[in-house]
Amino acid sequence: MKSILKFSFPIFGCILLPVLLHIYPPKIIAELDKRLYFSSFVLVVLILFFYKNFENSNENIEKRLIELTNKLPDIVYYFIFLIFTLITQNYLLNYETLSWDIPTYLVATYDIAEGNLPYTTQWETKGPLLVYIYYFLSILSGKTYIIFRILNDLILFLISVIVFKLVMVVSKNEKITAFSSSFLFLTIFGMRWYISEFSELYCLVFLSLSSLVLLRTTEIELNKLFIVSFLISLSALINQVAIIFIFPVFIFLYFEKRLNTKVLFYLFIGGAVPQAFFALLYMINNQFDIYFFNYFILPFTYVGGTGVEKNLLYEFTVWLRELFNYQNFLYFSIFSTVCFNLFQIFKYKISRISNLNMFLYVNTLFAFTIYFLGGWGFAHHLFYFVFFFSLLVACINNKKSKVLIYSFVVISGLSVFFQTYETSTYNLRNFESLQENYPLYKLSNEIDSYYDDYENYEIFALEYVLVLYYLEKPNFSYIIHPTNHFQEYITKTLIEYNKIELDNVNNLLQKNPDVILCNPERIHMGKVLQNEYFSCNYEDYAEKYLQLDTKVYREDKNIEYYYDKYKKLNVFLKNKSS
């Protein structure tokens, strides 16, 4: 009984401590999904009740299961991952926009197409390597937006294969454990929050490869350690915060008693080479200031630039609740994985945890920290956490405990697969007609028809920047993302570095660009705000512009997943006589 109580304290603490410490306001507590807490409570009781049975029972059945699954060639598992990825990632393909960020990154590729360095004339907050990757995939897809979206599914598939190989190392070649980890990873990524081409996705390619190289390095192989830090540095050239994952490498090597001056030197050189290359590239082109403020100024202002008070712990419980509503058994998979890992940690203490397991635990902790460092509470800030958490299935020693998790993972994965199968297969079969019927795609064609062939015209997109990508045009402003124009922590820095002017938007509007796309209202942090920074009313532009009738495009619910029926789409075309 004492041992059961010993294991139960950390679990009940995870559930009840936030409430006991009054972290949640009473109003929020009342609004929490009671089903989530009740299910968690019941699951903890069941796990505690059966824990001793899991620990002491005969494992012949589990061993037989491992033997049978190990007979299957790896290619079979990869094929399952590929089909599963294509089905669970494309049920929202009929929606033209899932996130504002993706069109912004696509428009940023214009600089590369013109032979410039990233962010020379079109600026975004992420690292320059992201723009090169986007440009490469855009060219590979023939600059067809919908093919670009489908092509990115292969990136996710590649990561799932690396997860499989990573877990094979940690679990000592248990294919069923490797399959479950990859399946868990892909099932979580089937949630609406993760069906998009966020920068974190590409970071995970390099981070997962760096972890694989490190864990396959049995001795002090300096060339491989060089590769480890080199890959992490490449990841940081996509999204700056990824540099934090160099610290778990140091901790792992310390516990492995392999950390010495020579190792540190090779890690430093490996990490410095990609950064030095890009810094030198910008310096040679007299644009080092762009590199400097993107890496050493904005990441720190971003953390404090939310402009709102957020209870991030509460936001995380919202994520858990959405996960529970998305698929109950998926939530059970995650919760059981947490429970069994905590049982193991409290039973064996830190000193008896293997270095491989410690490496995954530390990475998961750092990944979770990123969510709080960001300060915004966005679900895609949990990308890294989801990746490393899916590896924790391999850390569980008791095979019966694993079988329970295997069952939850397979049930949840199959459920999601069959829920999305019909819609996804329809979307994939009809992908060409989907793009032709995208509202903004049709709008871009209408805008282009107003001008003669080869006639050059400028577009100032304060909304719906995807139109710029369709028309292969840069934005009239240096800033691309609609909200960045009005975020002081960004504009203040860009003004200091002479990249934009004070009251930049109004100054640009006074230059009378040929096309203006705007919205008299804007959505920020879930709130509807009237545009107090500039006018988007046609009366103020009627002298020089005509207004397109965009009602048919705006009322098409496929224009964006988070459809707002009150949101407007104002398009002003400058009279050719003006």
XYZ file of C-alpha atoms in Angstrom:
578
model
C 0.000 0.000 0.000
C 2.879 2.370 0.845
C 4.447 1.801 -2.560
C 1.157 2.595 -4.293
C 0.820 5.805 -2.297
C 4.418 6.633 -3.128
C 3.665 6.433 -6.821
C 0.305 8.169 -6.579
C 1.505 11.401 -4.980
C 3.239 12.867 -8.051
C 0.309 12.017 -10.278
C -2.367 13.473 -8.027
C -0.084 16.441 -7.516
C 0.019 17.068 -11.269
C -3.772 17.098 -11.343
C -4.636 18.944 -8.137
C -1.686 21.240 -7.397
C -2.652 23.983 -9.878
C -6.079 24.243 -8.286
C -4.730 24.084 -4.720
C -2.282 26.880 -5.458
C -5.097 28.975 -6.983
C -3.235 29.317 -10.266
C -6.559 29.300 -12.063
C -9.084 32.063 -11.402
C -12.375 30.680 -10.001
C -14.197 31.575 -13.219
C -11.741 29.514 -15.250
C -12.008 26.547 -12.869
C -15.762 26.566 -13.423
C -15.256 26.500 -17.165
C -12.755 23.633 -17.220
C -13.961 20.499 -18.929
C -14.943 18.272 -16.020
C -14.749 15.223 -18.253
C -11.019 15.765 -18.665
C -10.383 15.753 -14.918
C -12.767 12.891 -14.242
C -11.186 10.759 -16.976
C -7.705 11.583 -15.689
C -8.715 10.610 -12.170
C -10.238 7.292 -13.274
C -7.208 6.511 -15.411
C -4.822 7.167 -12.518
C -6.839 4.869 -10.251
C -6.831 2.085 -12.843
C -3.114 2.427 -13.514
C -2.313 2.386 -9.802
C -4.576 -0.617 -9.270
C -2.945 -2.633 -12.009
C 0.601 -1.295 -11.605
C 1.841 -4.155 -9.401
C 0.286 -6.660 -11.759
C 2.074 -4.996 -14.667
C 5.341 -5.052 -12.739
C 5.396 -8.634 -11.477
C 3.439 -10.658 -14.024
C 4.904 -13.007 -16.563
C 5.992 -11.222 -19.722
C 5.925 -14.131 -22.155
C 3.050 -12.616 -24.131
C 4.866 -9.302 -24.424
C 8.079 -11.020 -25.507
C 6.155 -12.946 -28.127
C 4.607 -9.705 -29.389
C 8.049 -8.109 -29.702
C 9.384 -11.158 -31.560
C 6.496 -11.133 -34.046
C 6.697 -7.407 -34.775
C 10.485 -7.550 -35.106
C 10.099 -9.973 -38.004
C 8.435 -7.309 -40.127
C 10.892 -5.356 -42.299
C 11.251 -1.641 -41.538
C 9.813 -0.723 -44.942
C 6.406 -2.042 -43.841
C 6.329 0.386 -40.944
C 7.495 3.241 -43.186
C 4.706 2.498 -45.645
C 2.149 2.626 -42.814
C 3.565 5.989 -41.685
C 3.370 7.399 -45.214
C -0.268 6.405 -45.776
C -1.240 7.511 -42.274
C 0.469 10.897 -42.781
C -1.228 11.581 -46.115
C -4.666 10.730 -44.723
C -4.466 12.523 -41.370
C -2.786 15.652 -42.771
C -5.112 16.459 -45.669
C -8.635 16.512 -44.304
C -8.362 20.321 -44.100
C -6.841 20.724 -47.560
C -10.059 22.295 -48.834
C -9.417 25.298 -46.567
C -7.132 27.765 -48.308
C -5.580 29.266 -45.184
C -4.927 27.537 -41.877
C -2.403 30.047 -40.539
C -1.313 33.580 -41.427
C 2.312 32.572 -40.961
C 2.587 30.241 -43.951
C 1.690 32.781 -46.686
C 4.111 35.197 -45.017
C 6.992 32.725 -45.309
C 6.072 32.051 -48.939
C 6.106 35.745 -49.818
C 9.503 36.073 -48.109
C 10.950 33.748 -50.798
C 10.597 36.626 -53.289
C 14.009 37.969 -52.230
C 15.748 34.713 -53.131
C 13.923 34.558 -56.467
C 15.344 38.019 -57.201
C 18.881 36.954 -56.286
C 18.916 38.701 -52.902
C 19.593 37.439 -49.415
C 16.495 36.641 -47.328
C 14.842 39.713 -45.785
C 16.583 42.205 -48.085
C 13.242 43.710 -49.173
C 10.705 41.333 -47.551
C 11.047 40.765 -43.825
C 9.945 38.011 -41.470
C 10.981 37.147 -37.916
C 12.370 33.657 -38.525
C 15.894 32.603 -39.509
C 17.106 32.858 -43.133
C 17.429 29.101 -43.680
C 13.639 28.786 -43.439
C 13.255 31.025 -46.497
C 15.694 28.904 -48.507
C 13.801 25.743 -47.553
C 10.486 27.347 -48.476
C 11.936 28.544 -51.775
C 13.280 25.071 -52.591
C 9.940 23.393 -51.817
C 8.061 26.108 -53.699
C 10.199 25.503 -56.811
C 9.838 21.741 -56.361
C 6.050 22.143 -56.298
C 6.078 24.298 -59.438
C 4.987 27.267 -57.286
C 1.611 25.581 -56.935
C 0.355 26.328 -53.460
C -1.671 23.165 -52.907
C 1.175 20.910 -54.102
C 3.493 22.801 -51.755
C 1.145 21.925 -48.893
C 1.001 18.238 -49.814
C 4.765 18.110 -50.351
C 5.294 19.210 -46.761
C 3.547 16.041 -45.603
C 6.693 14.237 -46.729
C 8.689 16.322 -44.239
C 6.453 15.074 -41.437
C 6.758 11.529 -42.778
C 10.559 11.848 -42.763
C 10.486 12.939 -39.108
C 8.303 9.937 -38.209
C 10.905 7.634 -39.786
C 13.659 9.305 -37.748
C 11.522 8.891 -34.609
C 11.289 5.179 -35.454
C 15.073 4.915 -35.782
C 15.674 6.908 -32.601
C 13.410 4.666 -30.545
C 15.039 1.591 -32.042
C 18.291 2.819 -30.473
C 16.751 3.630 -27.084
C 14.554 0.490 -26.849
C 17.301 -1.820 -28.127
C 15.571 -2.698 -31.390
C 11.975 -3.174 -30.222
C 10.090 -2.377 -33.416
C 6.691 -2.306 -31.757
C 7.911 0.396 -29.355
C 9.417 2.351 -32.252
C 6.184 1.996 -34.213
C 4.089 3.176 -31.255
C 6.246 6.263 -30.727
C 6.038 7.251 -34.390
C 2.321 6.498 -34.491
C 1.754 8.592 -31.361
C 3.751 11.443 -32.902
C 1.780 11.358 -36.171
C -1.589 11.026 -34.421
C -0.972 14.153 -32.322
C 0.133 15.970 -35.467
C -3.236 15.151 -36.974
C -4.738 17.822 -34.722
C -5.837 20.973 -36.555
C -3.171 23.048 -34.779
C -0.345 21.082 -36.393
C -1.628 20.696 -39.938
C 0.435 23.482 -41.394
C 3.950 24.237 -42.561
C 5.225 25.946 -39.413
C 8.941 26.672 -39.030
C 9.162 24.231 -36.125
C 8.442 21.337 -38.489
C 11.672 21.927 -40.414
C 13.583 22.465 -37.169
C 12.536 18.990 -36.074
C 14.201 17.441 -39.130
C 17.612 18.710 -38.018
C 16.993 18.236 -34.290
C 15.853 14.635 -34.770
C 18.866 13.884 -36.967
C 21.230 15.440 -34.411
C 19.718 13.259 -31.647
C 20.034 10.171 -33.824
C 23.696 10.874 -34.607
C 24.440 11.536 -30.932
C 22.753 8.393 -29.606
C 24.466 6.251 -32.225
C 27.848 7.606 -31.151
C 29.115 4.999 -28.697
C 32.559 6.490 -28.115
C 34.167 9.904 -28.453
C 33.829 10.339 -32.209
C 34.681 13.982 -32.670
C 33.488 14.160 -36.277
C 30.029 12.966 -35.219
C 29.871 15.470 -32.371
C 30.740 18.151 -34.904
C 27.741 16.985 -36.959
C 25.468 17.047 -33.873
C 26.099 20.723 -33.103
C 26.163 21.562 -36.831
C 22.620 20.172 -37.222
C 21.359 21.998 -34.118
C 22.842 25.220 -35.483
C 21.034 24.674 -38.808
C 17.827 24.252 -36.824
C 18.518 27.567 -35.080
C 18.925 29.189 -38.510
C 15.280 28.261 -39.094
C 13.879 29.167 -35.684
C 16.235 30.913 -33.275
C 14.949 29.256 -30.104
C 16.102 25.815 -31.296
C 19.643 26.633 -30.130
C 18.445 25.729 -26.629
C 18.713 22.028 -27.530
C 22.497 22.175 -27.404
C 22.240 22.082 -23.586
C 20.752 18.553 -23.372
C 23.713 17.436 -25.502
C 26.138 18.885 -22.935
C 24.221 17.215 -20.088
C 24.165 13.846 -21.873
C 27.898 13.937 -22.601
C 28.576 14.949 -18.996
C 26.705 11.918 -17.634
C 28.438 9.762 -20.235
C 31.769 11.104 -18.864
C 32.701 12.169 -22.383
C 32.683 15.922 -21.876
C 36.155 17.395 -22.124
C 37.919 20.360 -23.699
C 38.371 18.684 -27.093
C 34.701 17.638 -27.222
C 33.581 21.163 -26.323
C 35.841 22.555 -29.035
C 34.329 20.331 -31.727
C 30.797 21.094 -30.535
C 31.569 24.804 -30.628
C 33.082 24.654 -34.117
C 30.197 22.563 -35.449
C 27.658 25.045 -34.105
C 29.633 28.094 -35.171
C 30.186 27.134 -38.826
C 26.568 27.609 -40.102
C 26.085 30.772 -38.067
C 29.416 32.231 -39.179
C 28.629 31.390 -42.810
C 25.363 33.338 -42.777
C 26.802 36.176 -40.689
C 29.671 36.535 -43.176
C 27.244 36.338 -46.091
C 25.195 39.226 -44.707
C 28.324 41.158 -43.783
C 29.760 40.890 -47.317
C 26.467 42.232 -48.675
C 26.410 45.101 -46.140
C 23.307 43.698 -44.468
C 24.723 42.366 -41.215
C 22.228 44.490 -39.284
C 19.391 42.240 -40.538
C 21.154 39.141 -39.243
C 22.011 40.882 -35.965
C 18.565 42.127 -34.971
C 16.848 38.920 -36.135
C 19.076 36.858 -33.828
C 20.134 39.056 -30.948
C 17.381 41.668 -30.579
C 13.972 40.374 -31.693
C 14.022 36.974 -29.902
C 14.203 38.810 -26.569
C 11.611 41.454 -27.442
C 9.308 38.692 -28.762
C 9.080 37.095 -25.317
C 7.795 40.291 -23.739
C 5.794 41.479 -26.721
C 2.487 39.683 -26.282
C 0.694 42.798 -25.093
C -1.669 40.658 -23.046
C -1.587 38.849 -19.727
C -1.636 35.099 -20.300
C -1.929 32.252 -17.843
C 0.234 29.799 -19.792
C -0.462 26.916 -17.461
C -4.161 27.403 -18.109
C -3.458 27.628 -21.856
C -1.712 24.274 -21.616
C -4.750 22.735 -19.929
C -6.802 24.100 -22.836
C -4.439 22.224 -25.155
C -4.964 19.048 -23.111
C -8.709 19.521 -23.187
C -8.656 19.962 -26.966
C -6.523 16.848 -27.215
C -9.048 14.956 -25.110
C -11.941 16.148 -27.257
C -9.987 15.367 -30.424
C -9.456 11.726 -29.436
C -10.006 10.265 -25.969
C -7.615 7.365 -26.386
C -4.890 9.685 -27.599
C -5.189 11.592 -24.343
C -5.096 8.263 -22.471
C -1.905 7.366 -24.373
C -0.212 10.579 -23.292
C -1.461 10.437 -19.735
C -0.408 6.792 -19.311
C 3.039 7.556 -20.711
C 3.432 10.343 -18.139
C 2.245 8.103 -15.308
C 4.490 5.144 -16.083
C 7.530 7.343 -16.569
C 6.890 9.100 -13.259
C 6.436 5.753 -11.502
C 9.755 4.637 -12.897
C 11.583 7.826 -11.930
C 10.303 7.751 -8.346
C 11.025 4.060 -7.997
C 14.581 4.002 -9.351
C 15.667 7.548 -8.477
C 17.704 9.756 -10.804
C 20.955 7.852 -10.250
C 19.508 4.635 -11.747
C 17.985 6.208 -14.840
C 19.932 5.288 -17.955
C 21.765 8.058 -19.763
C 19.674 7.476 -22.886
C 16.477 7.956 -20.899
C 17.949 10.971 -19.142
C 18.737 12.534 -22.517
C 15.097 12.181 -23.619
C 13.747 13.475 -20.295
C 15.979 16.548 -20.397
C 15.077 17.280 -24.013
C 11.380 16.977 -23.188
C 11.823 19.369 -20.284
C 13.666 21.907 -22.445
C 11.022 21.530 -25.162
C 8.277 22.218 -22.648
C 10.219 25.238 -21.385
C 10.085 26.756 -24.888
C 6.300 26.933 -24.592
C 6.652 29.174 -21.528
C 9.591 31.154 -22.875
C 7.523 32.170 -25.904
C 4.957 33.771 -23.630
C 2.148 33.604 -26.188
C 0.551 30.231 -25.456
C 0.343 29.238 -29.127
C -0.228 25.512 -29.707
C 2.517 25.352 -32.317
C 5.027 26.314 -29.618
C 4.497 22.746 -28.379
C 5.918 21.230 -31.586
C 9.211 20.344 -29.899
C 7.449 19.007 -26.823
C 5.236 16.690 -28.887
C 8.277 15.343 -30.732
C 10.371 14.543 -27.674
C 7.389 13.381 -25.638
C 6.546 10.743 -28.257
C 9.990 9.239 -27.612
C 9.224 8.684 -23.916
C 7.335 5.476 -24.677
C 10.782 3.939 -25.145
C 11.830 4.976 -21.629
C 9.334 2.643 -19.935
C 11.022 -0.578 -18.834
C 7.986 -2.636 -17.885
C 6.689 -4.325 -21.029
C 3.142 -4.839 -19.762
C 2.898 -1.127 -19.132
C 4.052 -0.577 -22.694
C 1.389 -2.921 -24.042
C -1.314 -0.762 -22.458
C 0.167 2.308 -24.166
C 0.523 0.404 -27.465
C -3.188 -0.373 -27.287
C -4.189 3.230 -26.590
C -1.932 4.536 -29.379
C -3.202 2.080 -32.004
C -6.871 2.643 -31.080
C -6.476 6.434 -31.191
C -4.490 6.333 -34.439
C -6.973 4.084 -36.223
C -9.862 6.194 -34.975
C -8.295 9.387 -36.350
C -7.399 7.618 -39.592
C -10.946 6.472 -40.275
C -12.441 9.798 -39.195
C -10.328 11.672 -41.737
C -10.109 9.038 -44.493
C -13.111 10.042 -46.606
C -12.445 13.790 -46.577
C -8.704 13.412 -47.128
C -9.000 10.986 -50.038
C -11.534 13.289 -51.701
C -9.231 16.275 -51.252
C -6.212 14.414 -52.591
C -8.074 13.092 -55.633
C -9.366 16.555 -56.443
C -6.416 18.714 -55.414
C -6.245 20.551 -58.761
C -9.872 21.673 -58.648
C -9.467 22.603 -54.982
C -6.797 25.174 -55.800
C -8.773 26.518 -58.760
C -11.665 27.143 -56.376
C -9.691 28.663 -53.556
C -11.245 32.128 -52.964
C -7.969 34.071 -52.778
C -6.637 32.252 -55.835
C -9.691 33.384 -57.816
C -9.352 36.884 -56.386
C -5.708 37.069 -57.469
C -6.747 36.111 -61.008
C -9.350 38.867 -61.016
C -6.806 41.424 -59.823
C -4.339 40.318 -62.481
C -6.980 40.528 -65.229
C -7.294 44.254 -64.538
C -3.776 44.775 -65.889
C -2.307 44.122 -69.315
C 0.160 41.287 -69.850
C 3.633 42.112 -68.544
C 2.300 45.286 -66.929
C 4.056 45.808 -63.643
C 1.973 46.784 -60.629
C 2.572 47.018 -56.908
C 0.450 45.502 -54.156
C 0.225 46.612 -50.546
C -1.279 43.643 -48.719
C -2.282 44.515 -45.175
C -4.348 41.328 -45.177
C -4.568 38.144 -47.254
C -0.883 38.132 -48.219
C -1.355 34.793 -49.984
C -2.511 36.847 -52.979
C 1.073 38.117 -53.270
C 2.393 34.569 -53.601
C -0.160 33.668 -56.253
C 0.780 36.738 -58.287
C 4.525 36.347 -57.567
C 4.694 39.889 -56.215
C 6.545 41.337 -53.225
C 4.642 43.285 -50.637
C 4.800 47.063 -51.029
C 6.080 47.200 -47.459
C 9.196 45.725 -45.908
C 7.029 43.931 -43.332
C 4.909 41.079 -44.682
C 2.879 39.618 -41.813
C -0.347 41.627 -41.234
C -0.032 41.874 -37.439
C 3.681 42.765 -37.438
C 2.884 46.243 -38.774
C 1.354 47.156 -35.428
C 3.447 45.262 -32.882
C 5.640 47.826 -31.170
C 8.360 45.382 -30.156
C 8.901 44.753 -33.895
C 8.332 48.192 -35.397
C 10.463 49.941 -32.777
C 13.442 47.749 -33.636
C 12.973 48.099 -37.393
C 12.696 51.882 -37.065
C 15.922 51.981 -35.032
C 17.693 50.082 -37.810
C 16.196 52.338 -40.515
C 14.241 49.551 -42.142
C 10.871 51.268 -41.836
C 9.622 54.736 -40.974
C 7.559 56.006 -38.082
C 3.851 55.559 -38.932
C 5.054 53.313 -41.732
C 1.701 52.047 -42.985
C 0.186 55.491 -43.531
C 3.353 56.735 -45.190
C 3.217 53.852 -47.647
C -0.489 54.388 -48.330
C 0.236 58.019 -49.211
C 2.497 56.743 -51.996
C -0.624 55.307 -53.654
C 0.342 51.706 -54.435
C -1.532 50.189 -57.390
C -3.452 47.649 -55.294
C -4.436 47.770 -51.627
C -5.764 44.782 -49.693
C -6.986 45.555 -46.221
C -9.593 44.963 -43.564
C -11.188 47.708 -41.426
C -11.015 45.293 -38.497
C -8.290 42.959 -37.379
C -8.247 39.938 -35.114
C -5.493 39.979 -32.502
C -5.162 37.370 -29.748
C -8.771 36.335 -30.344
C -10.161 39.880 -30.020
C -11.770 41.985 -32.740
C -10.011 45.334 -32.979
C -10.993 48.273 -35.140
C -8.171 49.539 -37.318
C -7.156 52.735 -35.596
C -3.764 52.834 -37.338
C -4.950 53.455 -40.896
C -8.135 53.808 -42.908
C -9.556 50.908 -44.856
C -12.794 52.683 -45.785
C -13.389 53.169 -49.487
C -14.585 56.755 -48.970
C -11.000 57.745 -48.193
C -9.719 56.198 -51.449
C -12.605 56.876 -53.863
C -10.853 59.767 -55.603
C -8.043 57.604 -56.965
C -9.233 54.012 -56.573
C -12.079 51.728 -57.532
C -13.230 48.954 -55.230
C -13.642 45.333 -56.265
C -16.750 43.463 -55.231
C -15.198 40.689 -53.124
C -18.349 39.445 -51.398
C -18.328 36.089 -53.187
C -14.749 35.446 -52.066
C -15.213 36.655 -48.516
C -18.358 34.565 -47.974
C -16.702 31.398 -49.209
C -16.038 29.505 -45.983
C -13.077 27.720 -47.536
C -11.111 30.972 -47.481
C -9.794 30.085 -44.025
C -10.346 27.418 -41.415
C -11.078 29.906 -38.644
C -13.840 31.604 -40.590
C -15.068 34.967 -39.339
C -18.310 36.023 -41.004
C -17.837 39.621 -39.831
C -14.402 40.003 -41.373
C -14.206 42.056 -44.576
C -12.002 41.825 -47.648
C -11.460 45.261 -49.128
C -9.541 45.465 -52.409
C -8.828 48.855 -53.954
C -7.411 49.179 -57.488
C -5.880 52.491 -58.491
C -7.509 54.125 -61.488
C -5.147 53.928 -64.449
C -5.721 57.604 -65.099
C -4.492 58.519 -61.603
